[in-house]
PDB file of C-alpha atoms in Angstrom:
ATOM      1  CA  MET A 153      52.925   7.038   0.377  1.00  0.00           C
ATOM      2  CA  THR A 154      50.872   3.991   1.400  1.00  0.00           C
ATOM      3  CA  LYS A 155      50.278   3.385   5.060  1.00  0.00           C
ATOM      4  CA  ASP A 156      50.752  -0.029   6.599  1.00  0.00           C
ATOM      5  CA  PRO A 157      47.455  -1.664   7.543  1.00  0.00           C
ATOM      6  CA  VAL A 158      46.453  -1.409  11.192  1.00  0.00           C
ATOM      7  CA  ARG A 159      46.862  -4.582  13.181  1.00  0.00           C
ATOM      8  CA  ILE A 160      43.507  -6.273  13.880  1.00  0.00           C
ATOM      9  CA  ILE A 161      44.354  -9.506  15.694  1.00  0.00           C
ATOM     10  CA  HIS A 162      45.712  -8.665  19.114  1.00  0.00           C
ATOM     11  CA  LEU A 163      46.382 -11.139  21.895  1.00  0.00           C
ATOM     12  CA  GLN A 164      42.787 -11.096  23.176  1.00  0.00           C
ATOM     13  CA  GLU A 165      41.283 -11.885  19.754  1.00  0.00           C
ATOM     14  CA  PHE A 166      43.953 -14.524  19.132  1.00  0.00           C
ATOM     15  CA  LYS A 167      43.231 -16.166  22.496  1.00  0.00           C
ATOM     16  CA  THR A 168      39.466 -16.093  21.913  1.00  0.00           C
ATOM     17  CA  ILE A 169      39.636 -17.768  18.496  1.00  0.00           C
ATOM     18  CA  SER A 170      42.353 -20.209  19.627  1.00  0.00           C
ATOM     19  CA  HIS A 171      40.329 -21.155  22.706  1.00  0.00           C
ATOM     20  CA  ALA A 172      37.252 -21.769  20.545  1.00  0.00           C
ATOM     21  CA  ILE A 173      39.251 -24.027  18.231  1.00  0.00           C
ATOM     22  CA  SER A 174      40.736 -26.132  21.012  1.00  0.00           C
ATOM     23  CA  THR A 175      37.880 -26.522  23.495  1.00  0.00           C
ATOM     24  CA  TYR A 176      34.673 -27.343  21.622  1.00  0.00           C
ATOM     25  CA  ASP A 177      33.337 -30.884  21.773  1.00  0.00           C
ATOM     26  CA  ASP A 178      30.911 -30.211  18.921  1.00  0.00           C
ATOM     27  CA  PHE A 179      32.992 -29.860  15.743  1.00  0.00           C
ATOM     28  CA  SER A 180      30.166 -28.314  13.706  1.00  0.00           C
ATOM     29  CA  LEU A 181      29.413 -25.693  16.353  1.00  0.00           C
ATOM     30  CA  MET A 182      33.118 -24.895  16.678  1.00  0.00           C
ATOM     31  CA  ILE A 183      33.420 -24.229  12.930  1.00  0.00           C
ATOM     32  CA  THR A 184      30.350 -21.973  13.059  1.00  0.00           C
ATOM     33  CA  HIS A 185      31.732 -19.970  15.977  1.00  0.00           C
ATOM     34  CA  VAL A 186      35.203 -19.643  14.428  1.00  0.00           C
ATOM     35  CA  ILE A 187      33.702 -18.279  11.196  1.00  0.00           C
ATOM     36  CA  GLU A 188      31.537 -15.850  13.184  1.00  0.00           C
ATOM     37  CA  ALA A 189      34.619 -14.694  15.135  1.00  0.00           C
ATOM     38  CA  ILE A 190      36.568 -14.134  11.901  1.00  0.00           C
ATOM     39  CA  ILE A 191      33.768 -12.014  10.424  1.00  0.00           C
ATOM     40  CA  ARG A 192      33.429 -10.015  13.637  1.00  0.00           C
ATOM     41  CA  THR A 193      37.195  -9.552  14.176  1.00  0.00           C
ATOM     42  CA  PHE A 194      37.984  -8.519  10.598  1.00  0.00           C
ATOM     43  CA  ASN A 195      34.664  -6.717   9.985  1.00  0.00           C
ATOM     44  CA  VAL A 196      34.341  -8.461   6.613  1.00  0.00           C
ATOM     45  CA  ARG A 197      31.469  -9.465   4.342  1.00  0.00           C
ATOM     46  CA  GLY A 198      31.771 -13.263   4.490  1.00  0.00           C
ATOM     47  CA  CYS A 199      33.855 -16.293   5.318  1.00  0.00           C
ATOM     48  CA  SER A 200      33.930 -19.909   4.122  1.00  0.00           C
ATOM     49  CA  LEU A 201      35.699 -23.005   5.334  1.00  0.00           C
ATOM     50  CA  LEU A 202      36.482 -25.536   2.608  1.00  0.00           C
ATOM     51  CA  LEU A 203      37.986 -29.007   2.956  1.00  0.00           C
ATOM     52  CA  LEU A 204      39.633 -31.293   0.430  1.00  0.00           C
ATOM     53  CA  ASP A 205      37.738 -34.181  -1.113  1.00  0.00           C
ATOM     54  CA  GLU A 206      40.730 -36.363  -1.986  1.00  0.00           C
ATOM     55  CA  THR A 207      38.675 -38.621  -4.266  1.00  0.00           C
ATOM     56  CA  GLU A 208      37.459 -35.752  -6.465  1.00  0.00           C
ATOM     57  CA  ASN A 209      40.574 -33.578  -5.908  1.00  0.00           C
ATOM     58  CA  GLN A 210      38.427 -30.549  -5.232  1.00  0.00           C
ATOM     59  CA  LEU A 211      37.371 -28.425  -2.299  1.00  0.00           C
ATOM     60  CA  PHE A 212      33.891 -28.551  -0.800  1.00  0.00           C
ATOM     61  CA  HIS A 213      32.205 -26.006   1.463  1.00  0.00           C
ATOM     62  CA  VAL A 214      31.858 -27.119   5.068  1.00  0.00           C
ATOM     63  CA  ARG A 215      30.497 -23.911   6.555  1.00  0.00           C
ATOM     64  CA  SER A 216      29.997 -20.337   5.376  1.00  0.00           C
ATOM     65  CA  GLN A 217      28.500 -17.136   6.650  1.00  0.00           C
ATOM     66  CA  GLY A 218      27.772 -13.982   4.680  1.00  0.00           C
ATOM     67  CA  VAL A 219      27.869 -16.002   1.456  1.00  0.00           C
ATOM     68  CA  SER A 220      24.713 -16.844  -0.515  1.00  0.00           C
ATOM     69  CA  GLU A 221      23.657 -20.364  -1.440  1.00  0.00           C
ATOM     70  CA  GLU A 222      23.869 -19.311  -5.087  1.00  0.00           C
ATOM     71  CA  TYR A 223      27.538 -18.378  -4.640  1.00  0.00           C
ATOM     72  CA  LEU A 224      28.304 -21.606  -2.808  1.00  0.00           C
ATOM     73  CA  LYS A 225      26.773 -23.635  -5.659  1.00  0.00           C
ATOM     74  CA  LYS A 226      28.546 -21.740  -8.466  1.00  0.00           C
ATOM     75  CA  GLY A 227      30.634 -24.754  -9.418  1.00  0.00           C
ATOM     76  CA  ALA A 228      33.431 -27.102  -8.459  1.00  0.00           C
ATOM     77  CA  ILE A 229      36.575 -25.720  -6.856  1.00  0.00           C
ATOM     78  CA  PRO A 230      39.438 -27.826  -8.246  1.00  0.00           C
ATOM     79  CA  VAL A 231      42.811 -27.736  -6.482  1.00  0.00           C
ATOM     80  CA  ASP A 232      44.893 -27.849  -9.652  1.00  0.00           C
ATOM     81  CA  ASN A 233      45.410 -24.083  -9.946  1.00  0.00           C
ATOM     82  CA  LYS A 234      49.061 -23.328  -9.169  1.00  0.00           C
ATOM     83  CA  TYR A 235      48.027 -19.973  -7.677  1.00  0.00           C
ATOM     84  CA  CYS A 236      45.602 -21.525  -5.203  1.00  0.00           C
ATOM     85  CA  ALA A 237      46.537 -21.207  -1.511  1.00  0.00           C
ATOM     86  CA  PHE A 238      45.803 -24.915  -1.251  1.00  0.00           C
ATOM     87  CA  ILE A 239      48.616 -25.749  -3.700  1.00  0.00           C
ATOM     88  CA  THR A 240      51.108 -23.088  -2.599  1.00  0.00           C
ATOM     89  CA  GLY A 241      50.515 -23.669   1.103  1.00  0.00           C
ATOM     90  CA  GLU A 242      50.764 -19.903   1.574  1.00  0.00           C
ATOM     91  CA  PRO A 243      48.086 -17.282   2.196  1.00  0.00           C
ATOM     92  CA  ILE A 244      47.003 -15.485  -0.954  1.00  0.00           C
ATOM     93  CA  LEU A 245      45.387 -12.058  -1.220  1.00  0.00           C
ATOM     94  CA  ILE A 246      43.314 -11.349  -4.289  1.00  0.00           C
ATOM     95  CA  GLU A 247      42.695  -7.608  -4.332  1.00  0.00           C
ATOM     96  CA  ASP A 248      40.298  -7.499  -7.313  1.00  0.00           C
ATOM     97  CA  LEU A 249      38.035 -10.525  -7.641  1.00  0.00           C
ATOM     98  CA  GLN A 250      36.396  -9.229 -10.803  1.00  0.00           C
ATOM     99  CA  ASN A 251      39.599  -8.752 -12.814  1.00  0.00           C
ATOM    100  CA  ASP A 252      42.121 -11.254 -11.462  1.00  0.00           C
ATOM    101  CA  PRO A 253      42.861 -14.140 -13.884  1.00  0.00           C
ATOM    102  CA  ARG A 254      43.140 -16.564 -10.932  1.00  0.00           C
ATOM    103  CA  ILE A 255      39.423 -16.215 -10.201  1.00  0.00           C
ATOM    104  CA  GLN A 256      37.260 -18.883 -11.791  1.00  0.00           C
ATOM    105  CA  TYR A 257      33.876 -17.166 -11.254  1.00  0.00           C
ATOM    106  CA  PRO A 258      34.387 -13.357 -11.279  1.00  0.00           C
ATOM    107  CA  GLU A 259      30.752 -12.641 -12.219  1.00  0.00           C
ATOM    108  CA  ALA A 260      29.516 -14.570  -9.194  1.00  0.00           C
ATOM    109  CA  ALA A 261      31.865 -12.579  -6.927  1.00  0.00           C
ATOM    110  CA  ALA A 262      30.539  -9.330  -8.435  1.00  0.00           C
ATOM    111  CA  ARG A 263      26.911 -10.396  -7.824  1.00  0.00           C
ATOM    112  CA  GLU A 264      27.818 -11.138  -4.185  1.00  0.00           C
ATOM    113  CA  GLY A 265      29.462  -7.741  -3.799  1.00  0.00           C
ATOM    114  CA  PHE A 266      32.854  -9.309  -3.053  1.00  0.00           C
ATOM    115  CA  VAL A 267      35.784  -7.114  -4.072  1.00  0.00           C
ATOM    116  CA  SER A 268      38.752  -8.828  -2.415  1.00  0.00           C
ATOM    117  CA  MET A 269      39.536 -12.155  -0.765  1.00  0.00           C
ATOM    118  CA  PHE A 270      42.183 -13.591   1.516  1.00  0.00           C
ATOM    119  CA  SER A 271      42.629 -17.341   1.205  1.00  0.00           C
ATOM    120  CA  PHE A 272      44.473 -19.126   4.017  1.00  0.00           C
ATOM    121  CA  PRO A 273      45.567 -22.769   3.851  1.00  0.00           C
ATOM    122  CA  ILE A 274      44.467 -25.033   6.690  1.00  0.00           C
ATOM    123  CA  LYS A 275      47.327 -27.404   7.466  1.00  0.00           C
ATOM    124  CA  ALA A 276      47.656 -30.514   9.585  1.00  0.00           C
ATOM    125  CA  ARG A 277      51.199 -31.756  10.228  1.00  0.00           C
ATOM    126  CA  GLY A 278      52.504 -29.990   7.116  1.00  0.00           C
ATOM    127  CA  ALA A 279      49.808 -31.185   4.698  1.00  0.00           C
ATOM    128  CA  THR A 280      47.175 -28.750   3.454  1.00  0.00           C
ATOM    129  CA  VAL A 281      43.700 -30.129   4.210  1.00  0.00           C
ATOM    130  CA  GLY A 282      41.511 -27.137   3.397  1.00  0.00           C
ATOM    131  CA  LEU A 283      41.130 -23.384   3.065  1.00  0.00           C
ATOM    132  CA  ILE A 284      39.596 -20.495   4.904  1.00  0.00           C
ATOM    133  CA  ARG A 285      38.421 -17.817   2.501  1.00  0.00           C
ATOM    134  CA  ILE A 286      37.627 -14.371   3.858  1.00  0.00           C
ATOM    135  CA  TYR A 287      35.608 -12.108   1.537  1.00  0.00           C
ATOM    136  CA  HIS A 288      35.541  -8.310   1.736  1.00  0.00           C
ATOM    137  CA  ASP A 289      33.347  -5.777  -0.047  1.00  0.00           C
ATOM    138  CA  LYS A 290      36.229  -3.335  -0.571  1.00  0.00           C
ATOM    139  CA  PRO A 291      39.953  -3.476  -1.387  1.00  0.00           C
ATOM    140  CA  TRP A 292      41.782  -4.940   1.567  1.00  0.00           C
ATOM    141  CA  LYS A 293      45.212  -5.543   2.988  1.00  0.00           C
ATOM    142  CA  LEU A 294      46.162  -7.179   6.262  1.00  0.00           C
ATOM    143  CA  HIS A 295      49.044  -6.328   8.546  1.00  0.00           C
ATOM    144  CA  LYS A 296      51.834  -8.920   8.245  1.00  0.00           C
ATOM    145  CA  GLU A 297      51.420  -9.840  11.919  1.00  0.00           C
ATOM    146  CA  ASP A 298      47.700 -10.507  11.350  1.00  0.00           C
ATOM    147  CA  VAL A 299      48.553 -12.773   8.411  1.00  0.00           C
ATOM    148  CA  ASP A 300      51.057 -14.649  10.597  1.00  0.00           C
ATOM    149  CA  SER A 301      48.561 -14.925  13.469  1.00  0.00           C
ATOM    150  CA  PHE A 302      45.899 -16.206  11.127  1.00  0.00           C
ATOM    151  CA  CYS A 303      48.278 -18.816   9.674  1.00  0.00           C
ATOM    152  CA  VAL A 304      48.927 -20.123  13.203  1.00  0.00           C
ATOM    153  CA  LEU A 305      45.187 -20.296  13.906  1.00  0.00           C
ATOM    154  CA  ALA A 306      44.611 -22.111  10.588  1.00  0.00           C
ATOM    155  CA  GLU A 307      47.258 -24.711  11.525  1.00  0.00           C
ATOM    156  CA  HIS A 308      45.614 -25.132  14.916  1.00  0.00           C
ATOM    157  CA  LEU A 309      42.289 -25.630  13.130  1.00  0.00           C
ATOM    158  CA  GLY A 310      43.924 -28.189  10.814  1.00  0.00           C
ATOM    159  CA  LEU A 311      44.994 -30.316  13.769  1.00  0.00           C
ATOM    160  CA  VAL A 312      41.468 -30.220  15.209  1.00  0.00           C
ATOM    161  CA  ILE A 313      40.025 -31.208  11.814  1.00  0.00           C
ATOM    162  CA  GLU A 314      42.457 -34.124  11.589  1.00  0.00           C
ATOM    163  CA  LEU A 315      41.692 -35.183  15.160  1.00  0.00           C
ATOM    164  CA  ASN A 316      37.958 -35.053  14.403  1.00  0.00           C
ATOM    165  CA  GLY A 317      38.508 -37.260  11.334  1.00  0.00           C
ATOM    166  CA  LEU A 318      40.473 -39.773  13.404  1.00  0.00           C
ATOM    167  CA  LYS A 319      37.784 -39.756  16.094  1.00  0.00           C
ATOM    168  CA  ASN A 320      35.111 -40.473  13.460  1.00  0.00           C
ATOM    169  CA  PHE A 321      37.249 -43.324  12.089  1.00  0.00           C
ATOM    170  CA  VAL A 322      37.730 -44.861  15.549  1.00  0.00           C
ATOM    171  CA  ASP A 323      33.996 -44.523  16.255  1.00  0.00           C
ATOM    172  CA  LYS A 324      33.206 -46.425  13.030  1.00  0.00           C
ATOM    173  CA  ILE A 325      35.659 -49.198  13.943  1.00  0.00           C
ATOM    174  CA  ARG A 326      34.205 -49.371  17.449  1.00  0.00           C
ATOM    175  CA  ALA A 327      30.679 -49.645  16.006  1.00  0.00           C
ATOM    176  CA  ALA A 328      31.821 -52.390  13.610  1.00  0.00           C
ATOM    177  CA  VAL A 329      33.488 -54.342  16.426  1.00  0.00           C
ATOM    178  CA  ASP A 330      30.418 -53.916  18.629  1.00  0.00           C
ATOM    179  CA  GLY A 331      28.333 -55.379  15.799  1.00  0.00           C
ATOM    180  CA  LEU A 332      30.394 -58.579  15.596  1.00  0.00           C
ATOM    181  CA  PRO A 333      28.963 -61.788  17.065  1.00  0.00           C
ATOM    182  CA  LYS A 334      30.111 -62.390  20.645  1.00  0.00           C
ATOM    183  CA  ARG A 335      31.704 -65.724  19.708  1.00  0.00           C
ATOM    184  CA  ILE A 336      34.210 -63.920  17.460  1.00  0.00           C
ATOM    185  CA  LEU A 337      35.243 -61.535  20.220  1.00  0.00           C
ATOM    186  CA  ASP A 338      35.874 -64.262  22.815  1.00  0.00           C
TER     187      ASP A 338
END
């Protein structure tokens, strides 16, 4: 008889990660600290945050920890795979990275020592904008409540990512307007 996994994300961990997501002014530092908190909370091997490049229709790495540069540069990550958490909009557990047909680079995962991976979609207002991938060096299952908690945190992160993109856009417009001749602005 298989035992249910023990719950890992309790209210304190949830509050800590949620607080980090919502209070940082420095987007890059926030992403780094969220990834560190995920690795510490889940006691896993590595974690990556990937965002969609809409022009290329593929995911690109924004920040990773516990993942080698060689692994990060293994190749493009297209979003056309119907089993990808990005397409399904649902978290996906891959229990055996070396033998699962959904994995594009199983040899690279083996060299890294990755055995299993949870992939969570990052959503902003219903649209998937990226993924969080959590890598483990042994077979892994999460408690259903942890999966649900993580999905909520990923949606929270999606809103912050979207807000950061809008802020960057407004800053560029402001810089363009500031660069206009004064006679045009009068």
